[in-house]
Short mmCIF file of C-alpha atoms in Angstrom, two decimals:
data_model
loop_
_atom_site.label_atom_id
_atom_site.label_comp_id
_atom_site.label_asym_id
_atom_site.label_seq_id
_atom_site.Cartn_x
_atom_site.Cartn_y
_atom_site.Cartn_z
CA UNK A 78 20.20 23.29 11.06
CA UNK A 79 19.96 26.88 12.28
CA UNK A 80 23.63 26.53 13.20
CA UNK A 81 22.80 24.48 16.28
CA UNK A 82 24.49 21.19 17.15
CA UNK A 83 23.76 19.37 20.41
CA UNK A 84 22.47 22.55 22.04
CA UNK A 85 25.37 24.72 20.88
CA UNK A 86 25.01 27.65 18.51
CA UNK A 87 28.36 27.22 16.78
CA UNK A 88 27.84 30.33 14.66
CA UNK A 89 27.81 32.53 17.76
CA UNK A 90 30.66 30.65 19.41
CA UNK A 91 32.93 30.70 16.35
CA UNK A 92 31.93 33.95 14.63
CA UNK A 93 30.45 36.46 17.07
CA UNK A 94 31.98 35.67 20.46
CA UNK A 95 35.63 36.27 19.41
CA UNK A 96 34.63 39.64 17.94
CA UNK A 97 32.72 40.56 21.11
CA UNK A 98 35.83 39.75 23.15
CA UNK A 99 37.87 41.90 20.76
CA UNK A 100 35.40 44.76 21.24
CA UNK A 101 35.61 44.45 25.02
CA UNK A 102 39.40 44.46 24.87
CA UNK A 103 39.41 47.49 22.55
CA UNK A 104 37.09 49.43 24.87
CA UNK A 105 39.24 48.53 27.86
CA UNK A 106 42.35 49.65 26.01
CA UNK A 107 40.91 53.03 25.02
CA UNK A 108 39.79 53.64 28.61
CA UNK A 109 43.15 52.69 30.12
CA UNK A 110 45.13 54.58 27.47
CA UNK A 111 43.11 57.75 27.97
CA UNK A 112 43.39 57.39 31.74
CA UNK A 113 47.15 56.96 31.46
CA UNK A 114 47.75 60.04 29.34
CA UNK A 115 45.15 62.33 30.86
CA UNK A 116 47.51 62.60 33.80
CA UNK A 117 50.33 63.82 31.52
CA UNK A 118 49.91 67.56 31.09
CA UNK A 119 51.22 69.36 28.04
CA UNK A 120 53.97 71.82 28.80
CA UNK A 121 52.34 74.29 26.40
CA UNK A 122 49.31 74.43 28.72
CA UNK A 123 46.82 74.37 25.83
CA UNK A 124 43.35 73.16 26.82
CA UNK A 125 41.31 70.76 24.75
CA UNK A 126 38.96 73.57 23.73
CA UNK A 127 41.87 75.76 22.65
CA UNK A 128 43.45 72.89 20.71
CA UNK A 129 40.21 72.23 18.81
CA UNK A 130 39.96 75.91 17.95
CA UNK A 131 43.54 75.91 16.68
CA UNK A 132 42.88 72.93 14.41
CA UNK A 133 39.89 74.71 12.90
CA UNK A 134 41.92 77.87 12.25
CA UNK A 135 44.80 75.90 10.72
CA UNK A 136 42.38 74.36 8.24
CA UNK A 137 40.56 77.58 7.45
CA UNK A 138 37.31 76.45 9.03
CA UNK A 139 35.11 79.07 10.72
CA UNK A 140 31.66 79.21 12.26
CA UNK A 141 32.06 76.04 14.34
CA UNK A 142 31.11 76.43 18.00
CA UNK A 143 33.00 74.57 20.72
CA UNK A 144 30.91 73.72 23.75
CA UNK A 145 31.32 71.82 26.99
CA UNK A 146 29.12 68.78 27.56
CA UNK A 147 28.58 66.44 30.49
CA UNK A 148 29.87 62.91 30.85
CA UNK A 149 33.19 61.23 30.26
CA UNK A 150 34.50 60.54 26.75
CA UNK A 151 31.22 61.88 25.36
CA UNK A 152 33.11 64.10 22.94
CA UNK A 153 31.62 64.43 19.46
CA UNK A 154 31.01 66.75 16.54
CA UNK A 155 27.36 67.54 15.76
CA UNK A 156 27.05 68.50 12.08
CA UNK A 157 23.41 69.55 12.51
CA UNK A 158 24.35 72.34 14.89
CA UNK A 159 27.89 72.71 13.52
CA UNK A 160 29.21 72.38 17.04
CA UNK A 161 32.03 70.44 18.68
CA UNK A 162 30.98 69.18 22.10
CA UNK A 163 33.79 68.27 24.46
CA UNK A 164 33.36 66.55 27.80
CA UNK A 165 34.45 68.55 30.83
CA UNK A 166 37.54 66.39 31.29
CA UNK A 167 38.63 67.28 27.77
CA UNK A 168 37.33 70.83 27.39
CA UNK A 169 39.29 72.29 30.32
CA UNK A 170 42.18 69.83 30.50
CA UNK A 171 45.71 70.45 29.23
CA UNK A 172 46.57 66.75 29.15
CA UNK A 173 48.04 65.23 25.98
CA UNK A 174 45.13 62.76 25.86
CA UNK A 175 42.55 65.55 26.00
CA UNK A 176 44.32 67.52 23.30
CA UNK A 177 44.37 64.44 21.07
CA UNK A 178 40.65 63.79 21.56
CA UNK A 179 39.71 67.45 21.04
CA UNK A 180 41.74 67.65 17.85
CA UNK A 181 40.10 64.46 16.60
CA UNK A 182 36.65 65.99 16.99
CA UNK A 183 37.86 69.12 15.24
CA UNK A 184 39.04 66.80 12.48
CA UNK A 185 35.43 65.76 11.94
CA UNK A 186 34.40 69.40 11.58
CA UNK A 187 37.16 69.85 9.01
CA UNK A 188 35.91 66.78 7.13
CA UNK A 189 32.47 68.33 6.75
CA UNK A 190 33.89 71.71 5.79
CA UNK A 191 36.14 70.15 3.14
CA UNK A 192 33.42 67.88 1.74
CA UNK A 193 35.15 64.63 2.69
CA UNK A 194 33.15 61.99 0.78
CA UNK A 195 33.01 59.14 3.35
CA UNK A 196 31.56 61.38 6.06
CA UNK A 197 28.94 62.67 3.61
CA UNK A 198 28.02 59.09 2.77
CA UNK A 199 27.79 58.23 6.46
CA UNK A 200 25.50 61.18 7.13
CA UNK A 201 23.30 60.24 4.17
CA UNK A 202 22.76 56.63 5.30
CA UNK A 203 22.05 57.39 8.97
CA UNK A 204 18.24 57.50 8.47
CA UNK A 205 18.34 54.17 6.61
CA UNK A 206 20.60 52.71 9.28
CA UNK A 207 18.20 53.75 12.04
CA UNK A 208 15.32 52.20 10.13
CA UNK A 209 17.27 49.00 9.57
CA UNK A 210 18.22 48.74 13.25
CA UNK A 211 14.58 49.09 14.28
CA UNK A 212 13.05 46.67 11.78
CA UNK A 213 15.70 44.08 10.94
CA UNK A 214 15.32 41.69 13.87
CA UNK A 215 11.48 41.80 14.05
CA UNK A 216 11.24 41.07 10.32
CA UNK A 217 13.86 38.35 10.53
CA UNK A 218 12.16 36.64 13.47
CA UNK A 219 8.74 36.82 11.82
CA UNK A 220 10.18 35.48 8.59
CA UNK A 221 11.78 32.52 10.35
CA UNK A 222 8.76 31.75 12.53
CA UNK A 223 6.24 31.81 9.69
CA UNK A 224 8.68 30.53 7.06
CA UNK A 225 8.40 33.73 5.00
CA UNK A 226 11.75 33.56 3.29
CA UNK A 227 11.43 36.92 1.55
CA UNK A 228 10.59 38.63 4.84
CA UNK A 229 13.65 37.07 6.47
CA UNK A 230 15.80 38.19 3.56
CA UNK A 231 14.53 41.75 3.97
CA UNK A 232 15.42 41.56 7.67
CA UNK A 233 18.96 40.43 6.87
CA UNK A 234 19.33 43.16 4.25
CA UNK A 235 18.18 45.79 6.75
CA UNK A 236 20.66 44.49 9.30
CA UNK A 237 23.31 44.80 6.60
CA UNK A 238 22.72 48.55 6.62
CA UNK A 239 24.20 48.76 10.11
CA UNK A 240 27.23 46.85 8.87
CA UNK A 241 27.53 49.27 5.97
CA UNK A 242 27.41 52.14 8.46
CA UNK A 243 30.27 50.62 10.47
CA UNK A 244 32.21 50.02 7.26
CA UNK A 245 31.90 53.69 6.26
CA UNK A 246 32.56 54.91 9.81
CA UNK A 247 35.98 53.28 10.05
CA UNK A 248 37.76 55.40 7.38
CA UNK A 249 35.95 58.48 8.70
CA UNK A 250 37.39 57.98 12.17
CA UNK A 251 40.86 57.09 10.92
CA UNK A 252 40.93 60.17 8.69
CA UNK A 253 39.79 62.44 11.53
CA UNK A 254 42.69 61.17 13.66
CA UNK A 255 45.08 61.64 10.75
CA UNK A 256 43.97 65.25 10.36
CA UNK A 257 44.23 65.78 14.11
CA UNK A 258 47.76 64.44 14.37
CA UNK A 259 48.90 66.41 11.31
CA UNK A 260 47.54 69.61 12.84
CA UNK A 261 49.18 68.85 16.18
CA UNK A 262 52.54 68.47 14.47
CA UNK A 263 52.22 71.38 12.05
CA UNK A 264 50.83 73.73 14.66
CA UNK A 265 53.24 72.68 17.41
CA UNK A 266 50.37 72.00 19.79
CA UNK A 267 52.48 69.41 21.60
CA UNK A 268 56.18 68.94 22.14
CA UNK A 269 57.88 66.14 20.22
CA UNK A 270 57.99 63.83 23.24
CA UNK A 271 54.28 64.42 23.93
CA UNK A 272 53.06 63.76 20.39
CA UNK A 273 53.40 59.92 20.58
CA UNK A 274 51.12 59.91 23.64
CA UNK A 275 48.33 61.68 21.74
CA UNK A 276 48.88 59.30 18.82
CA UNK A 277 48.57 56.25 21.10
CA UNK A 278 45.34 57.67 22.53
CA UNK A 279 43.80 58.07 19.08
CA UNK A 280 45.12 54.71 17.89
CA UNK A 281 43.42 53.01 20.84
CA UNK A 282 40.18 54.81 20.01
CA UNK A 283 40.41 53.67 16.38
CA UNK A 284 40.60 50.04 17.50
CA UNK A 285 37.10 50.32 18.96
CA UNK A 286 35.76 51.08 15.48
CA UNK A 287 37.68 48.16 14.01
CA UNK A 288 36.15 45.92 16.65
CA UNK A 289 32.65 47.31 16.07
CA UNK A 290 32.95 46.55 12.37
CA UNK A 291 34.18 43.03 13.13
CA UNK A 292 31.21 42.39 15.44
CA UNK A 293 28.73 43.68 12.88
CA UNK A 294 30.26 41.62 10.05
CA UNK A 295 30.26 38.49 12.22
CA UNK A 296 26.62 39.00 13.18
CA UNK A 297 25.64 39.54 9.55
CA UNK A 298 27.47 36.39 8.46
CA UNK A 299 25.82 34.48 11.30
CA UNK A 300 22.36 35.56 10.13
CA UNK A 301 23.16 34.50 6.58
CA UNK A 302 24.34 31.08 7.79
CA UNK A 303 21.33 30.59 10.06
CA UNK A 304 18.93 31.62 7.33
CA UNK A 305 20.70 29.34 4.87
CA UNK A 306 20.22 26.46 7.31
CA UNK A 307 16.53 27.24 7.51
CA UNK A 308 16.18 27.27 3.71
CA UNK A 309 17.81 23.84 3.54
CA UNK A 310 15.23 22.36 5.91
#
């Protein structure tokens, strides 16, 4: 009943907790990997901002601004303003890690310019995802408290939108890294012995999205199981 036995919520213990631990490990790995390779400076002395610009030119993409932003690992591409924002530690740095991150964000700009389908889908469902995140738990709780099964089902469905977002995000991020690494190789942005370091940095970052998807799937499955237990009562 509700997934609880003798005071234990086995659904959280068995489903969600392992995925949360995986997410924590993935975040730790991306931080330590970036820290390790941000101290290795490229012998070509190309900054992150310059590397991002080179990736755009290689792919025939123009009109994208590259700006510096505050924070650490706050790098992102904003499609609304068509701007790549790089954190100070990436924008000015010539480290192999910074070049990898900058090229990854440029990869997102290339995706939009080339009409890459998964990133268009992700952009289209963002409003629905935000709505689902805001309403899913309140509707689910109200449905369970007042035994409104349809309301609880709507809450679970809305939560599922966030899982769908994570599912679409994963190939988007992997493809952006693939484009980045291809441009690094083709454009000679890094020497051959430096390239694996950038690849390890981006691989570590990709694991965080795998973990985020795992957490979201586990939480969705947990809600389904809990709701199923309620319906059996």
